[in-house]
XYZ file of C-alpha atoms in Angstrom:
577
model
C -84.662 54.466 30.766
C -80.950 53.412 31.358
C -81.836 49.753 29.712
C -78.297 48.991 27.714
C -77.542 46.666 24.870
C -74.143 45.131 25.732
C -72.452 42.472 25.187
C -71.181 40.914 27.498
C -70.175 40.739 31.292
C -67.491 41.296 33.177
C -66.238 39.854 37.139
C -66.613 43.589 39.011
C -70.628 44.146 39.120
C -69.461 41.006 41.652
C -67.441 42.608 43.855
C -69.515 45.507 43.557
C -71.925 43.937 44.760
C -70.522 41.910 47.918
C -68.679 44.770 49.229
C -72.062 47.060 48.915
C -70.202 50.322 46.929
C -73.501 51.684 45.499
C -75.305 51.767 48.413
C -72.538 53.126 51.184
C -72.309 55.921 48.109
C -76.042 56.417 47.880
C -75.169 56.475 52.732
C -71.650 59.434 51.615
C -70.092 56.726 53.246
C -66.226 58.108 52.863
C -64.529 55.213 54.851
C -65.395 53.140 51.018
C -62.766 55.552 49.516
C -60.227 54.011 53.231
C -56.957 53.594 50.710
C -54.671 56.140 51.796
C -54.757 58.522 54.894
C -56.689 60.689 55.251
C -58.399 59.894 51.614
C -61.355 58.746 53.458
C -61.213 62.574 54.461
C -61.400 63.696 51.420
C -63.844 61.677 49.526
C -66.702 61.901 52.708
C -66.143 65.593 52.870
C -67.971 65.410 48.371
C -70.035 62.940 48.306
C -73.661 65.240 48.988
C -74.589 64.877 44.887
C -75.205 61.042 45.761
C -78.701 62.662 47.260
C -79.243 65.377 45.117
C -82.621 64.077 43.627
C -84.073 62.162 46.622
C -83.109 65.047 49.150
C -82.320 68.819 46.749
C -80.819 71.029 49.426
C -82.580 74.136 47.432
C -85.950 74.822 46.871
C -87.106 73.397 43.551
C -90.328 75.620 43.909
C -88.377 78.759 43.942
C -86.231 78.132 41.129
C -89.685 77.048 38.911
C -90.922 80.000 40.532
C -87.773 82.385 39.661
C -87.372 80.951 36.217
C -91.220 81.380 35.378
C -91.456 85.859 37.164
C -87.377 85.765 33.998
C -90.052 84.974 31.106
C -92.646 86.986 32.651
C -91.036 90.157 32.247
C -89.597 89.613 28.636
C -86.163 88.238 29.027
C -85.442 86.019 25.657
C -82.291 84.165 25.670
C -80.474 83.400 29.064
C -76.452 84.464 28.546
C -73.737 81.566 30.943
C -70.899 82.598 32.048
C -68.993 79.158 33.803
C -66.303 76.661 33.310
C -65.322 73.952 34.047
C -69.670 71.385 35.986
C -70.692 74.554 36.141
C -70.909 74.722 32.639
C -70.253 71.824 31.053
C -74.547 70.592 32.158
C -76.249 72.993 31.409
C -74.504 72.803 28.015
C -75.625 69.911 27.859
C -79.237 70.290 28.470
C -79.680 73.494 26.802
C -77.744 72.111 23.268
C -80.078 68.636 23.125
C -82.504 70.923 23.863
C -81.851 73.617 21.559
C -85.052 72.942 18.872
C -87.554 73.023 21.203
C -86.685 76.172 23.055
C -87.977 79.039 20.034
C -88.668 81.638 23.168
C -85.883 81.055 24.751
C -82.378 81.100 23.788
C -79.393 79.488 25.665
C -75.473 81.145 25.067
C -72.230 79.549 27.624
C -69.070 81.156 26.901
C -66.937 79.107 29.117
C -63.715 79.908 26.537
C -61.619 83.443 26.900
C -61.633 84.119 23.070
C -62.056 87.118 22.321
C -63.509 85.731 18.799
C -65.920 83.775 20.788
C -66.896 87.633 22.960
C -67.173 89.938 19.699
C -69.554 86.982 18.367
C -72.312 86.170 21.583
C -72.318 90.200 22.221
C -72.794 91.562 18.797
C -76.068 92.146 18.107
C -76.844 90.779 21.757
C -79.995 92.601 22.885
C -79.177 93.339 26.456
C -82.162 95.330 27.762
C -84.175 91.590 27.116
C -80.744 88.978 28.723
C -80.629 87.589 31.882
C -76.723 86.496 32.329
C -75.629 84.068 34.935
C -72.659 83.721 36.219
C -72.197 80.113 37.226
C -69.019 79.334 39.752
C -68.155 76.612 42.951
C -65.406 78.825 43.768
C -66.206 82.120 42.287
C -63.516 83.256 41.785
C -62.329 80.805 38.114
C -59.895 83.261 36.397
C -62.303 82.436 33.153
C -65.661 83.332 34.716
C -64.029 86.799 36.328
C -62.525 87.921 33.146
C -64.875 87.437 30.892
C -67.541 88.328 33.351
C -65.589 92.006 33.365
C -66.668 92.952 29.597
C -69.591 91.689 30.579
C -70.262 93.472 32.976
C -69.097 96.203 31.845
C -71.305 96.375 28.003
C -74.170 96.119 30.096
C -73.933 98.502 32.225
C -73.001 100.371 29.112
C -76.041 99.827 27.451
C -78.805 99.854 30.367
C -77.608 102.161 33.582
C -77.884 101.248 36.397
C -80.177 98.575 35.498
C -77.838 96.436 34.883
C -77.284 94.082 37.943
C -80.600 93.512 36.926
C -79.944 91.019 34.644
C -76.859 89.410 36.479
C -77.215 86.074 38.558
C -74.873 84.875 41.098
C -74.896 80.907 42.264
C -72.374 79.620 43.777
C -70.756 78.694 47.221
C -72.193 80.535 50.214
C -69.966 83.142 51.347
C -67.650 82.728 47.708
C -66.195 86.288 47.193
C -68.549 86.020 43.957
C -71.495 86.168 46.430
C -70.703 89.533 48.521
C -69.942 91.489 45.175
C -73.262 90.225 43.465
C -75.544 91.029 47.336
C -72.909 94.787 47.366
C -73.744 94.822 43.330
C -77.705 94.690 44.133
C -77.708 92.093 41.263
C -81.466 90.143 40.754
C -80.288 86.755 42.333
C -77.799 84.802 44.457
C -78.680 80.887 43.764
C -76.083 79.145 46.508
C -74.412 75.452 45.974
C -74.261 72.939 48.313
C -70.460 72.985 49.660
C -70.765 69.433 49.867
C -70.500 68.995 45.782
C -68.032 69.539 43.452
C -67.999 70.948 40.344
C -68.772 67.847 37.840
C -70.692 65.820 40.206
C -73.307 68.475 40.661
C -75.920 68.322 37.374
C -78.584 67.686 39.888
C -78.356 70.606 41.674
C -78.629 74.301 41.759
C -76.141 74.802 39.078
C -78.028 72.996 35.929
C -81.345 73.057 37.570
C -81.471 76.772 36.965
C -80.719 76.702 33.886
C -83.158 73.747 33.196
C -85.616 75.907 34.489
C -85.651 79.380 31.988
C -85.438 77.302 29.655
C -89.060 76.060 30.225
C -87.727 72.594 31.349
C -90.809 70.656 33.435
C -88.654 70.515 37.387
C -90.771 68.156 39.039
C -90.445 65.782 36.327
C -86.744 65.967 35.863
C -86.524 65.450 39.659
C -88.947 61.944 39.804
C -86.780 60.571 36.575
C -83.298 62.223 38.905
C -85.191 60.401 42.510
C -85.834 57.095 40.627
C -82.160 56.949 38.257
C -80.675 57.489 42.232
C -83.010 54.800 43.531
C -81.575 51.785 41.170
C -78.510 53.499 40.639
C -77.842 52.920 44.592
C -79.257 48.976 44.708
C -76.818 47.120 45.122
C -78.098 44.331 42.826
C -76.083 43.176 39.460
C -79.055 45.425 37.864
C -78.217 47.680 39.083
C -76.890 49.453 35.286
C -74.484 52.011 37.074
C -72.187 48.729 38.620
C -72.870 47.719 34.797
C -70.723 50.927 33.091
C -68.623 50.982 35.957
C -67.134 46.500 36.152
C -67.655 47.446 31.962
C -64.977 50.555 32.430
C -63.321 49.054 35.290
C -62.583 45.707 33.673
C -61.895 46.445 30.000
C -59.092 48.698 32.009
C -57.258 46.076 33.264
C -57.458 44.140 29.561
C -56.105 47.123 28.153
C -58.749 48.475 27.260
C -58.580 51.998 28.469
C -59.784 54.130 26.259
C -63.635 54.600 25.464
C -65.216 55.891 22.752
C -69.039 58.031 22.756
C -70.426 57.554 19.699
C -73.676 60.201 18.886
C -75.558 61.977 16.331
C -74.581 65.829 16.409
C -77.817 66.640 18.891
C -75.746 64.853 22.276
C -72.143 65.730 21.069
C -72.103 68.278 23.685
C -72.998 64.686 26.245
C -70.200 63.286 24.907
C -67.957 66.618 26.810
C -70.136 66.215 30.415
C -69.120 62.485 30.765
C -65.383 63.612 29.359
C -65.252 65.686 32.225
C -66.401 63.972 35.000
C -64.702 60.312 34.032
C -61.255 62.102 33.044
C -60.976 64.869 35.927
C -62.509 61.750 38.665
C -60.542 58.749 38.129
C -57.669 60.411 36.133
C -55.379 60.514 38.622
C -52.199 58.670 40.601
C -50.371 57.263 37.415
C -54.246 55.536 35.931
C -56.913 56.923 34.599
C -59.852 55.661 31.608
C -59.620 58.308 28.197
C -63.313 59.314 27.575
C -63.172 60.671 23.077
C -66.115 61.765 21.987
C -65.964 60.629 17.843
C -67.146 61.509 15.303
C -65.694 58.942 12.330
C -68.089 55.967 12.832
C -65.581 54.497 10.174
C -62.525 54.919 13.174
C -63.670 52.290 14.578
C -64.280 50.094 11.571
C -60.692 48.331 13.219
C -60.256 47.070 16.574
C -57.121 48.264 17.855
C -58.228 45.996 21.031
C -57.212 49.099 23.121
C -60.973 50.960 23.418
C -65.025 49.756 23.441
C -67.373 51.971 22.177
C -70.226 53.903 23.986
C -72.676 54.128 21.658
C -76.088 57.156 22.421
C -79.542 56.555 20.044
C -81.113 59.238 20.836
C -84.663 60.966 19.498
C -83.849 62.372 16.026
C -86.387 64.621 13.851
C -85.114 63.755 10.971
C -85.936 60.096 9.317
C -82.393 60.346 7.162
C -80.301 61.424 10.166
C -81.344 58.823 11.954
C -80.419 55.594 8.900
C -77.471 58.010 8.271
C -76.398 57.505 12.452
C -77.432 53.745 12.539
C -75.280 52.502 9.318
C -72.478 54.312 10.614
C -72.506 51.944 13.646
C -73.026 48.827 11.379
C -69.347 49.603 9.926
C -68.396 49.433 14.054
C -66.234 46.348 13.875
C -68.625 43.736 16.122
C -64.694 43.011 18.619
C -65.384 46.192 19.951
C -66.680 45.599 23.593
C -70.189 47.286 23.316
C -73.268 49.317 25.617
C -75.177 50.658 24.272
C -77.440 53.382 26.125
C -81.021 54.996 24.384
C -82.107 59.083 25.675
C -86.241 59.499 24.137
C -85.864 62.999 25.614
C -83.919 66.249 27.154
C -85.734 64.564 31.077
C -83.839 61.547 30.065
C -80.268 62.903 30.091
C -80.874 63.922 34.280
C -81.453 60.028 34.789
C -78.528 59.070 33.187
C -76.382 61.763 34.705
C -77.091 59.918 38.256
C -75.771 56.575 36.452
C -72.547 58.095 35.183
C -72.340 60.361 38.566
C -73.783 56.967 40.932
C -70.777 54.306 38.268
C -67.539 56.995 38.138
C -68.001 56.690 42.445
C -67.138 52.825 41.738
C -65.004 53.156 39.250
C -63.005 54.888 41.904
C -63.271 52.575 44.495
C -61.904 49.704 42.195
C -59.795 51.470 40.909
C -58.595 52.671 44.447
C -58.415 56.170 44.175
C -60.922 59.440 45.547
C -62.603 59.964 42.054
C -64.062 63.478 43.724
C -60.305 65.956 44.205
C -58.043 67.146 41.091
C -54.755 67.547 42.164
C -53.618 67.932 39.503
C -55.589 70.873 38.589
C -54.720 73.359 40.243
C -50.691 72.909 38.651
C -51.292 74.530 35.177
C -53.214 77.567 36.899
C -50.287 77.959 39.251
C -48.177 78.105 36.037
C -50.616 81.078 34.252
C -50.453 83.035 37.350
C -47.078 83.274 37.657
C -46.551 83.635 33.615
C -48.970 86.427 33.847
C -46.662 88.605 36.679
C -43.161 87.510 34.731
C -43.152 87.500 31.988
C -43.728 84.730 29.041
C -41.886 81.705 28.954
C -38.053 82.010 26.054
C -39.690 79.386 22.890
C -37.080 77.238 22.294
C -37.615 78.707 18.885
C -38.755 80.858 16.085
C -40.301 80.298 13.001
C -42.112 81.639 9.741
C -45.368 79.867 10.282
C -45.329 77.139 6.977
C -42.927 77.155 4.953
C -43.021 78.980 1.433
C -45.899 80.604 3.003
C -44.944 83.857 4.909
C -48.408 84.533 7.215
C -45.625 85.140 9.954
C -43.720 83.946 12.812
C -44.696 81.113 14.601
C -43.621 80.149 19.326
C -42.007 76.506 19.075
C -41.828 75.100 22.247
C -41.031 71.127 22.945
C -40.892 69.374 25.830
C -36.870 66.270 25.334
C -39.120 63.638 24.614
C -39.816 65.142 21.467
C -37.221 67.351 20.225
C -36.387 69.921 17.289
C -34.890 72.717 15.861
C -37.608 74.198 12.987
C -41.206 73.339 13.600
C -41.027 70.057 11.416
C -38.947 68.707 12.745
C -40.279 69.232 15.617
C -43.692 67.413 14.255
C -42.263 64.752 12.910
C -41.149 63.465 16.657
C -44.103 63.892 17.501
C -46.304 62.572 15.818
C -43.721 59.225 15.805
C -43.625 58.443 18.859
C -46.749 57.847 19.255
C -47.359 53.732 19.584
C -50.161 51.616 20.045
C -51.788 51.830 22.890
C -50.972 55.710 22.940
C -52.764 58.496 22.453
C -53.058 61.927 20.382
C -54.459 64.732 21.872
C -54.680 68.830 20.112
C -55.014 70.658 22.539
C -56.803 73.530 21.132
C -57.358 77.198 22.318
C -58.662 78.605 19.166
C -61.835 79.806 18.950
C -64.600 77.076 16.831
C -66.045 79.980 15.348
C -65.769 81.716 12.794
C -64.654 80.227 8.402
C -62.581 77.103 8.424
C -61.372 77.204 12.261
C -63.773 74.276 13.329
C -62.964 72.278 10.189
C -59.517 72.473 10.243
C -58.907 71.487 14.303
C -61.430 68.072 13.216
C -59.324 67.902 10.242
C -56.234 66.989 11.919
C -58.044 64.702 14.841
C -59.553 62.889 12.190
C -56.230 62.277 10.406
C -54.528 61.897 12.960
C -57.124 59.060 14.288
C -57.709 57.190 10.798
C -53.845 57.524 9.316
C -52.296 56.639 12.018
C -54.962 54.394 14.468
C -54.718 55.921 17.382
C -57.424 57.368 19.834
C -57.723 61.114 18.904
C -59.140 64.217 20.651
C -59.726 67.317 20.066
C -60.027 69.534 22.658
C -60.753 73.198 23.560
C -58.770 75.314 25.437
C -59.923 75.738 28.421
C -61.988 73.823 29.116
C -60.310 71.180 29.147
C -57.852 72.554 31.681
C -60.895 71.761 33.895
C -61.536 68.140 32.422
C -59.313 65.997 30.811
C -56.477 68.258 31.901
C -56.283 66.370 35.083
C -55.947 63.099 32.654
C -53.298 63.951 31.220
C -50.259 65.605 33.305
C -51.903 63.131 36.750
C -52.614 59.545 34.508
C -51.015 57.318 33.071
C -47.866 58.428 30.640
C -49.624 57.469 27.541
C -50.667 60.184 25.509
C -49.359 62.418 23.042
C -50.254 66.335 23.075
C -49.635 69.052 20.476
C -50.924 72.240 21.920
C -51.545 75.637 20.416
C -52.732 78.873 20.738
C -52.876 81.787 18.640
C -52.277 85.674 18.821
C -55.554 87.916 18.473
C -56.942 90.221 15.474
C -58.950 91.537 17.107
C -57.781 91.444 21.133
C -59.777 92.853 24.331
C -58.242 94.005 27.128
C -59.173 93.387 30.470
C -58.856 96.359 33.666
C -57.540 95.199 37.113
C -56.965 91.624 36.131
C -54.560 89.201 35.695
C -53.938 89.817 32.552
C -54.112 92.678 30.335
C -55.981 91.380 28.112
C -57.089 87.560 27.192
C -55.398 86.693 24.317
C -52.311 87.220 27.002
C -54.255 85.786 29.300
C -55.152 81.777 27.411
C -51.398 82.782 25.985
C -50.331 82.234 29.579
C -52.381 79.339 30.152
C -51.244 77.261 26.698
C -47.896 77.896 27.937
C -48.702 76.823 31.448
C -50.110 74.231 30.834
C -47.115 73.235 28.683
C -44.976 73.611 31.321
C -46.498 70.848 33.098
C -47.201 68.751 30.771
C -43.201 68.446 30.691
C -42.547 68.237 34.003
C -44.961 65.106 34.053
C -42.527 63.875 31.320
C -45.353 64.067 28.549
C -45.125 64.253 24.910
C -45.306 67.159 23.661
C -45.161 70.805 20.840
C -46.652 73.835 22.288
C -47.145 75.810 19.099
C -47.889 79.906 19.182
C -49.121 80.749 15.803
C -48.887 84.320 14.955
C -53.109 84.269 14.557
C -56.494 82.168 14.484
C -57.574 83.503 11.090
C -59.173 80.730 8.700
C -55.941 80.580 6.788
C -53.570 79.537 8.860
C -55.552 76.811 10.408
C -55.739 75.098 6.689
C -51.864 75.475 6.605
C -51.284 74.222 10.526
C -53.192 71.096 8.881
C -51.341 70.962 5.853
C -48.720 70.601 8.155
C -49.387 68.249 9.955
C -51.264 66.166 6.781
C -47.005 65.845 4.942
C -45.655 64.668 8.604
C -48.121 61.698 9.081
C -48.288 60.763 5.217
C -44.701 61.394 5.654
C -44.830 58.783 8.427
C -46.766 56.100 6.392
C -44.938 56.679 3.198
C -41.522 55.894 5.760
C -39.758 58.428 3.514
C -38.546 61.478 5.817
C -38.502 64.176 3.241
C -37.682 67.574 5.640
C -38.713 69.556 4.060
C -43.050 71.270 3.475
C -44.981 70.564 0.515
C -45.746 74.623 0.159
């Protein structure tokens, strides 16, 4: 179930066994993390995840009965409004199981893009759709903003019956719980306060969606319980100890990044791993960067700064399976590698447990608290300040792009890559990449629609393949609750291109901090950029005039021009429009 094909052993595994770290995590011993004053108490307050499988704090039978009743009443789809840890595990299992759930569609709304909102709600059958509103704190600004729009649409369509289509999943005593009770929502499921969002894959936040799409919760819990038993054992055979020592010892050797490579079906699992690891151990000037890589050819030469973790999953088509295996064969064997296999969707829950235990143990090895996220709150505060006092002025504006006038782009640069024109800003940014760095494309841009995702992935892949660096495409504001912690709190080896855009068909908000979804996204991008600049990071923020496919393709062309200037060694200083 958790077997691994790997090409090495790692010394820190014995340290973990000798110090009984796995069993002490299972015992929820906050004193294990006794590295600074107050850390044991802070860590111990969020270790409830360690026994979620063996000691579920919620009634599994009640969740099963709820899901059975919903389907019996004729509901055929669910819309999950969530952010961060509350969305990642549900998105993983529902995307993985998409081909097997013909009777029940599952949609996730975890960003504030008006394009995404329009696309999700345009053909929604309100009468047959259940809305899950998941937020541990009950006050996440993205969730509140999206909920205000969705609730209005359901009320317009269904009148006084609308509340019965809404379900809250939140910790006890939150504003979301109060609202749900006051308005008479269908149900409220209470989270466990000692379980943080990114460690909540075996909690009510994921079990309710799992039951709704028809997974056998008894089988899910059985596999997770078996994984918990082996992952809490103080033994060199413990798969979580093997994974933790692999990540940590590789980091000590300069391989402080790992590339996850999976068939398409499991790529959302990569997003879950990305948040878990980056947010847990990317702090105090240290970090391990997860990277979701699509192209094995990028890994055909080992550059010495990463490891590789392939995941084999069930695939219905022989050619897809063969293509993936051929791709794996192109990876340089010099990369330290651990290969895992998932045979069905319920196996994912065992892997959730293994990664959670491994990450907690990496935190111990790195002498930090893996259960806090000190730098996640900073861009939240910066965003609220911008929404209150107004957008900061960019360093300059310029016609986008060169000889093709599609409007004005607003450009903000950190001092490390300062420039007075768009070409030089991008040139300075990419020229700053050196061995051991990574590139993050933080895009507040919808993936929905013609040429959008293709252009964004084109930029990410170009940088990875031509500049020989680890390259990540991060969707805003999702990444603020994920790799955003590592970007600001981890090692200063990141190079960041933040992109936000104007909205052609923006959606207004009433009674909230932002006037519209588009304004919220722009404020979040600007707020995060300000924190990256304060932390001395190399960053350029572009606010494009719109997010049309042609605009993003022109951005891709601009980056392509810059990259090939760098590779040729000839700096033209002009666009080849």
